Amino acid sequence: MSIKVASITKTYKTQKALNNISFSADKGQIIGFLGPNGAGKSTMMKILTGFVKPNSGEVLVDDIDVLQNPLAAQKTIGYLPEHNPLYSDMYVREYLQFQAAIFKVDKNQIEACIKKVGLTAEAHKKIHQLSKGYQQRVGLAAAILHNPSVLILDEPTTGLDPNQLIEIRALISELGKEKTVLFSTHIMQEVEAVCDRVIIIKKGEILVDKNLADLKENKQQTIIVTFDYKIEEQFINRLPNVVSYKNNYDNTWYITFESEEDMRSKIFDFAQENGLKILGLNTENKNLETLFREVTQ
Ligand code: ADP
Ligand code: MG
């Protein structure tokens, strides 16, 4: 097991940040860690990396107990903290040499890391001269210098422009081919684009822990239909396989079905049988964004 978190609780004075959190990850998974601000994501990451002690619970990384043996665990962990603290007055290569010296990493790794994160053309510049996207690459290069098997990335794409986002996502995917990655983000599409699995937390508790493939296999579908005049609830109930419905605007219904067939054709037949006209008929895309809103609101 690459990561194992068992019953972690963390309280800052009176503020409960994590409440009995448990999850584990197999080698090579890329996990998106989602949750509103203040959910406890950064706290969980600081505990995983051995920088914060929980009140109770157990954390193993690569089968090493982080609480008992933080230094050994940190050798297998690459960590990019939130806000990516860098020495901005240093040159990129100089900074990585400095990091390598502190962490007693073989200097020969530096050029390979520069290449891996796409910094070759920027390595002679001062860090503050780089765009935010390239600064993130410096943070990522520093995180992988010692060739860790687990990467913990705290909001690595926050504040990037759309092109930089795509580049850093691609880099995370690339690194995920050989490492277990846990990264936090606010962007659902990012999780859909990059991750195998999503964990959603709120107020220190896990609300969702699912493989993305399972989310996509959801047999429920929500159809948004607008009829030409107001109809009563009991009409909607006559449709087969209805799970729930709501009527936001007068003539528009959001109807959720449990069915593998496309229920739009059933609604079409239903309208015809009842002398109704359909003015709009769409399937709502049940993606991570709708799931996130459903569970965190
Ligand atoms: P997230 O990263 O999901 O935004 P955090 O882990 O930073 O969440 O914070 C979780 C909760 O713990 C928040 O309510 C936050 O205010 C609180 N918190 C975080 N760090 C500290 C700290 N050092 N002292 C006191 N409270 C903290
Ligand atoms: Mg945070």
Short mmCIF file of C-alpha atoms and ligand atoms in Angstrom, two decimals:
data_model
loop_
_atom_site.label_atom_id
_atom_site.label_comp_id
_atom_site.label_asym_id
_atom_site.label_seq_id
_atom_site.Cartn_x
_atom_site.Cartn_y
_atom_site.Cartn_z
CA MET A 1 0.00 0.00 0.00
CA SER A 2 1.35 3.38 -1.03
CA ILE A 3 -0.69 5.54 1.34
CA LYS A 4 -2.68 4.44 4.35
CA VAL A 5 -4.52 6.90 6.55
CA ALA A 6 -6.43 5.39 9.48
CA SER A 7 -8.81 7.31 11.78
CA ILE A 8 -6.95 10.61 11.68
CA THR A 9 -8.34 13.37 13.86
CA LYS A 10 -6.73 16.80 14.14
CA THR A 11 -7.87 19.68 16.28
CA TYR A 12 -6.22 23.11 16.34
CA LYS A 13 -7.11 24.38 19.80
CA THR A 14 -10.91 24.41 19.52
CA GLN A 15 -11.06 24.09 15.72
CA LYS A 16 -11.62 20.53 14.50
CA ALA A 17 -9.86 20.30 11.14
CA LEU A 18 -10.08 16.53 10.53
CA ASN A 19 -12.60 14.18 12.04
CA ASN A 20 -11.70 10.50 11.92
CA ILE A 21 -10.46 10.38 8.31
CA SER A 22 -9.48 7.05 6.72
CA PHE A 23 -8.45 6.17 3.19
CA SER A 24 -5.73 4.28 1.41
CA ALA A 25 -4.17 4.33 -2.04
CA ASP A 26 -2.52 1.71 -4.18
CA LYS A 27 0.74 2.33 -5.95
CA GLY A 28 0.43 4.41 -9.11
CA GLN A 29 -2.97 5.96 -8.43
CA ILE A 30 -3.60 9.63 -9.09
CA ILE A 31 -6.09 10.91 -6.55
CA GLY A 32 -7.84 14.27 -6.70
CA PHE A 33 -8.44 15.73 -3.27
CA LEU A 34 -11.42 18.06 -3.49
CA GLY A 35 -13.19 20.17 -0.94
CA PRO A 36 -14.25 23.73 -0.21
CA ASN A 37 -11.83 26.12 1.51
CA GLY A 38 -11.28 25.12 5.11
CA ALA A 39 -12.30 21.49 4.47
CA GLY A 40 -9.02 20.17 5.88
CA LYS A 41 -7.12 19.31 2.70
CA SER A 42 -3.88 21.10 3.58
CA THR A 43 -4.00 19.76 7.13
CA MET A 44 -4.31 16.20 5.81
CA MET A 45 -1.35 16.79 3.50
CA LYS A 46 0.79 18.25 6.27
CA ILE A 47 0.04 15.18 8.39
CA LEU A 48 0.86 12.83 5.50
CA THR A 49 4.19 14.56 4.99
CA GLY A 50 5.06 14.56 8.69
CA PHE A 51 4.92 18.33 9.25
CA VAL A 52 1.88 18.33 11.51
CA LYS A 53 1.05 15.80 14.20
CA PRO A 54 -2.54 14.57 14.44
CA ASN A 55 -4.33 14.13 17.77
CA SER A 56 -4.99 10.50 16.97
CA GLY A 57 -4.80 7.97 14.15
CA GLU A 58 -2.16 6.38 11.99
CA VAL A 59 -0.47 7.34 8.70
CA LEU A 60 1.71 5.07 6.59
CA VAL A 61 3.48 6.08 3.38
CA ASP A 62 5.13 3.27 1.48
CA ASP A 63 4.52 1.15 4.59
CA ILE A 64 6.58 3.54 6.74
CA ASP A 65 4.88 4.98 9.80
CA VAL A 66 5.04 8.76 9.30
CA LEU A 67 4.37 9.57 12.94
CA GLN A 68 6.99 7.16 14.32
CA ASN A 69 9.55 7.71 11.62
CA PRO A 70 9.00 11.02 9.79
CA LEU A 71 12.50 11.33 8.30
CA ALA A 72 12.40 7.89 6.70
CA ALA A 73 8.89 8.56 5.38
CA GLN A 74 9.94 11.93 3.92
CA LYS A 75 12.54 10.14 1.79
CA THR A 76 9.71 8.49 -0.13
CA ILE A 77 7.52 11.62 -0.31
CA GLY A 78 7.73 14.59 -2.64
CA TYR A 79 5.76 17.54 -1.31
CA LEU A 80 4.69 20.72 -3.03
CA PRO A 81 3.13 22.86 -0.29
CA GLU A 82 0.32 25.33 -0.86
CA HIS A 83 1.61 28.68 -2.20
CA ASN A 84 4.84 26.97 -3.33
CA PRO A 85 7.45 28.63 -1.10
CA LEU A 86 10.55 29.29 -3.24
CA TYR A 87 13.62 31.50 -2.77
CA SER A 88 12.69 33.84 -5.59
CA ASP A 89 16.06 35.61 -5.66
CA MET A 90 17.88 32.41 -6.54
CA TYR A 91 18.50 31.12 -10.04
CA VAL A 92 16.44 28.04 -10.90
CA ARG A 93 19.44 25.74 -11.21
CA GLU A 94 21.06 27.27 -8.12
CA TYR A 95 17.88 26.69 -6.10
CA LEU A 96 17.70 23.06 -7.15
CA GLN A 97 21.41 22.59 -6.34
CA PHE A 98 20.73 24.11 -2.92
CA GLN A 99 17.78 21.77 -2.35
CA ALA A 100 19.83 18.79 -3.51
CA ALA A 101 22.61 19.71 -1.08
CA ILE A 102 20.22 20.10 1.88
CA PHE A 103 18.50 16.81 1.19
CA LYS A 104 21.75 15.03 0.30
CA VAL A 105 20.52 14.12 -3.17
CA ASP A 106 22.96 13.09 -5.87
CA LYS A 107 23.70 16.27 -7.89
CA ASN A 108 23.46 14.30 -11.11
CA GLN A 109 19.70 14.13 -10.61
CA ILE A 110 19.29 17.87 -11.04
CA GLU A 111 19.57 18.10 -14.83
CA ALA A 112 17.25 15.11 -15.30
CA CYS A 113 14.64 16.80 -13.10
CA ILE A 114 15.00 20.11 -14.95
CA LYS A 115 14.38 18.26 -18.17
CA LYS A 116 11.49 16.22 -16.81
CA VAL A 117 9.51 19.28 -15.73
CA GLY A 118 10.31 21.23 -18.91
CA LEU A 119 12.56 23.88 -17.34
CA THR A 120 15.58 23.48 -19.60
CA ALA A 121 15.15 26.87 -21.31
CA GLU A 122 14.47 28.68 -18.01
CA ALA A 123 17.01 27.10 -15.69
CA HIS A 124 19.49 29.99 -16.00
CA LYS A 125 16.89 32.58 -14.90
CA LYS A 126 16.08 33.91 -11.47
CA ILE A 127 12.95 32.34 -10.03
CA HIS A 128 11.14 35.68 -9.70
CA GLN A 129 11.61 36.25 -13.42
CA LEU A 130 9.53 33.18 -14.24
CA SER A 131 5.78 33.08 -14.85
CA LYS A 132 3.64 31.41 -12.19
CA GLY A 133 3.39 28.28 -14.34
CA TYR A 134 7.17 27.96 -14.56
CA GLN A 135 7.52 28.67 -10.85
CA GLN A 136 5.20 25.71 -10.24
CA ARG A 137 7.54 23.63 -12.38
CA VAL A 138 10.43 24.65 -10.12
CA GLY A 139 8.40 23.53 -7.10
CA LEU A 140 7.64 20.24 -8.83
CA ALA A 141 11.29 19.75 -9.78
CA ALA A 142 12.29 20.31 -6.14
CA ALA A 143 9.62 17.84 -5.03
CA ILE A 144 10.89 15.05 -7.30
CA LEU A 145 14.66 15.61 -6.85
CA HIS A 146 15.04 12.65 -4.49
CA ASN A 147 12.90 10.42 -6.72
CA PRO A 148 10.09 9.86 -4.23
CA SER A 149 7.45 7.24 -4.91
CA VAL A 150 4.59 9.33 -3.52
CA LEU A 151 3.81 12.93 -4.51
CA ILE A 152 1.66 15.20 -2.33
CA LEU A 153 0.75 18.37 -4.22
CA ASP A 154 -1.27 21.07 -2.46
CA GLU A 155 -3.21 23.07 -5.05
CA PRO A 156 -0.49 22.88 -7.71
CA THR A 157 -2.63 24.60 -10.35
CA THR A 158 -4.19 27.44 -8.35
CA GLY A 159 -3.54 30.82 -9.95
CA LEU A 160 -2.39 29.50 -13.30
CA ASP A 161 -3.72 30.78 -16.63
CA PRO A 162 -5.61 28.33 -18.91
CA ASN A 163 -2.53 27.34 -20.94
CA GLN A 164 -0.37 26.86 -17.86
CA LEU A 165 -3.16 24.78 -16.32
CA ILE A 166 -3.10 22.37 -19.22
CA GLU A 167 0.70 22.13 -19.11
CA ILE A 168 0.91 21.50 -15.38
CA ARG A 169 -1.93 18.95 -15.58
CA ALA A 170 -0.06 17.12 -18.32
CA LEU A 171 3.04 17.14 -16.14
CA ILE A 172 1.11 15.72 -13.18
CA SER A 173 -0.28 12.96 -15.45
CA GLU A 174 3.22 12.21 -16.65
CA LEU A 175 4.63 12.04 -13.11
CA GLY A 176 1.64 9.88 -12.12
CA LYS A 177 2.76 7.16 -14.50
CA GLU A 178 5.49 6.16 -12.09
CA LYS A 179 4.34 7.65 -8.79
CA THR A 180 1.32 7.69 -6.51
CA VAL A 181 -0.05 11.24 -6.56
CA LEU A 182 -2.43 12.95 -4.16
CA PHE A 183 -3.22 16.50 -5.23
CA SER A 184 -5.73 19.02 -4.02
CA THR A 185 -7.63 21.34 -6.31
CA HIS A 186 -10.85 23.28 -6.68
CA ILE A 187 -11.23 22.48 -10.35
CA MET A 188 -13.49 19.53 -11.08
CA GLN A 189 -12.50 19.26 -14.75
CA GLU A 190 -8.95 18.88 -13.56
CA VAL A 191 -9.86 15.82 -11.55
CA GLU A 192 -11.79 14.44 -14.52
CA ALA A 193 -8.85 15.06 -16.82
CA VAL A 194 -6.07 13.73 -14.62
CA CYS A 195 -7.27 11.44 -11.83
CA ASP A 196 -8.18 7.79 -11.38
CA ARG A 197 -10.00 8.56 -8.20
CA VAL A 198 -11.59 11.42 -6.29
CA ILE A 199 -11.89 12.04 -2.56
CA ILE A 200 -14.21 14.90 -1.57
CA ILE A 201 -13.94 16.23 1.97
CA LYS A 202 -15.90 18.85 3.84
CA LYS A 203 -15.52 20.02 7.43
CA GLY A 204 -12.88 17.38 8.04
CA GLU A 205 -14.95 14.42 6.86
CA ILE A 206 -14.86 12.33 3.70
CA LEU A 207 -18.11 12.68 1.75
CA VAL A 208 -17.12 10.82 -1.42
CA ASP A 209 -14.33 8.39 -2.20
CA LYS A 210 -14.83 6.90 -5.63
CA ASN A 211 -13.01 5.74 -8.70
CA LEU A 212 -13.77 8.01 -11.64
CA ALA A 213 -14.71 4.97 -13.72
CA ASP A 214 -17.44 4.12 -11.18
CA LEU A 215 -18.77 7.67 -11.30
CA LYS A 216 -19.09 7.42 -15.06
CA GLU A 217 -21.01 4.15 -14.76
CA ASN A 218 -23.74 5.82 -12.76
CA LYS A 219 -27.03 4.43 -14.12
CA GLN A 220 -29.00 7.49 -13.06
CA GLN A 221 -29.83 10.12 -15.63
CA THR A 222 -31.46 13.47 -15.14
CA ILE A 223 -33.53 14.88 -17.98
CA ILE A 224 -34.61 18.49 -18.23
CA VAL A 225 -37.88 18.78 -20.10
CA THR A 226 -39.99 21.83 -20.84
CA PHE A 227 -43.62 21.26 -21.80
CA ASP A 228 -45.81 23.83 -23.45
CA TYR A 229 -48.01 24.21 -20.39
CA LYS A 230 -48.02 23.49 -16.67
CA ILE A 231 -48.70 19.90 -15.72
CA GLU A 232 -49.35 18.27 -12.37
CA GLU A 233 -46.92 16.16 -10.38
CA GLN A 234 -49.01 13.01 -10.72
CA PHE A 235 -48.41 13.07 -14.46
CA ILE A 236 -44.65 12.90 -13.95
CA ASN A 237 -45.16 9.98 -11.59
CA ARG A 238 -46.73 7.98 -14.41
CA LEU A 239 -43.38 7.82 -16.19
CA PRO A 240 -41.45 4.58 -15.62
CA ASN A 241 -38.26 4.35 -13.49
CA VAL A 242 -38.60 7.81 -11.95
CA VAL A 243 -36.34 8.30 -8.91
CA SER A 244 -37.00 11.95 -8.17
CA TYR A 245 -38.16 15.15 -9.82
CA LYS A 246 -38.31 18.86 -9.24
CA ASN A 247 -40.01 21.70 -10.96
CA ASN A 248 -37.89 24.85 -10.87
CA TYR A 249 -39.69 26.97 -13.41
CA ASP A 250 -43.34 26.62 -14.23
CA ASN A 251 -43.14 24.26 -17.17
CA THR A 252 -39.63 22.88 -16.82
CA TRP A 253 -39.06 19.63 -14.94
CA TYR A 254 -35.83 18.01 -13.77
CA ILE A 255 -36.61 14.29 -13.72
CA THR A 256 -34.10 11.71 -12.53
CA PHE A 257 -34.51 8.14 -13.77
CA GLU A 258 -32.78 4.91 -12.86
CA SER A 259 -32.44 3.28 -16.25
CA GLU A 260 -29.90 2.25 -18.82
CA GLU A 261 -32.03 3.28 -21.78
CA ASP A 262 -32.21 6.91 -22.84
CA MET A 263 -35.42 8.07 -21.19
CA ARG A 264 -35.86 11.00 -23.57
CA SER A 265 -37.74 8.75 -25.99
CA LYS A 266 -40.10 7.66 -23.18
CA ILE A 267 -40.77 11.32 -22.35
CA PHE A 268 -41.45 11.99 -26.01
CA ASP A 269 -44.01 9.15 -26.17
CA PHE A 270 -45.52 10.31 -22.88
CA ALA A 271 -45.97 13.84 -24.22
CA GLN A 272 -47.60 12.58 -27.39
CA GLU A 273 -50.00 10.28 -25.50
CA ASN A 274 -51.07 13.15 -23.28
CA GLY A 275 -51.41 15.78 -25.96
CA LEU A 276 -48.45 17.80 -24.65
CA LYS A 277 -45.87 19.58 -26.75
CA ILE A 278 -42.19 19.47 -25.81
CA LEU A 279 -40.36 22.79 -26.06
CA GLY A 280 -37.04 21.53 -24.66
CA LEU A 281 -35.58 18.11 -23.90
CA ASN A 282 -32.02 17.67 -22.62
CA THR A 283 -29.97 15.24 -20.60
CA GLU A 284 -28.15 16.87 -17.69
CA ASN A 285 -24.52 15.92 -17.68
CA LYS A 286 -23.92 14.30 -14.35
CA ASN A 287 -20.29 15.12 -13.95
CA LEU A 288 -18.04 15.68 -11.00
CA GLU A 289 -19.14 19.29 -10.79
CA THR A 290 -22.80 18.36 -10.16
CA LEU A 291 -21.69 15.67 -7.71
CA PHE A 292 -19.46 18.16 -5.88
CA ARG A 293 -22.33 20.65 -5.58
CA GLU A 294 -24.76 17.95 -4.44
CA VAL A 295 -22.54 16.67 -1.66
CA THR A 296 -20.93 19.88 -0.42
CA GLN A 297 -23.91 22.24 -0.43
P1 ADP B 1 -8.15 23.49 3.25
O1 ADP B 1 -6.74 23.24 2.84
O2 ADP B 1 -9.11 22.43 2.80
O3 ADP B 1 -8.62 24.86 2.83
P2 ADP B 1 -7.08 23.57 5.96
O4 ADP B 1 -6.55 22.23 6.26
O5 ADP B 1 -6.12 24.65 5.62
O6 ADP B 1 -8.23 23.44 4.84
O7 ADP B 1 -7.92 24.07 7.21
C1 ADP B 1 -8.89 23.28 7.88
C2 ADP B 1 -9.42 24.04 9.07
O8 ADP B 1 -8.40 24.15 10.06
C3 ADP B 1 -9.85 25.47 8.76
O9 ADP B 1 -10.98 25.76 9.53
C4 ADP B 1 -8.66 26.29 9.18
O10 ADP B 1 -9.04 27.59 9.57
C5 ADP B 1 -8.11 25.50 10.36
N1 ADP B 1 -6.64 25.65 10.49
C6 ADP B 1 -5.71 25.30 9.59
N2 ADP B 1 -4.46 25.53 10.04
C7 ADP B 1 -4.61 26.04 11.28
C8 ADP B 1 -3.71 26.49 12.30
N3 ADP B 1 -2.38 26.42 12.13
N4 ADP B 1 -4.23 26.97 13.46
C9 ADP B 1 -5.57 27.00 13.66
N5 ADP B 1 -6.48 26.61 12.76
C10 ADP B 1 -6.02 26.12 11.57
MG MG B 2 -5.46 24.33 1.69
#
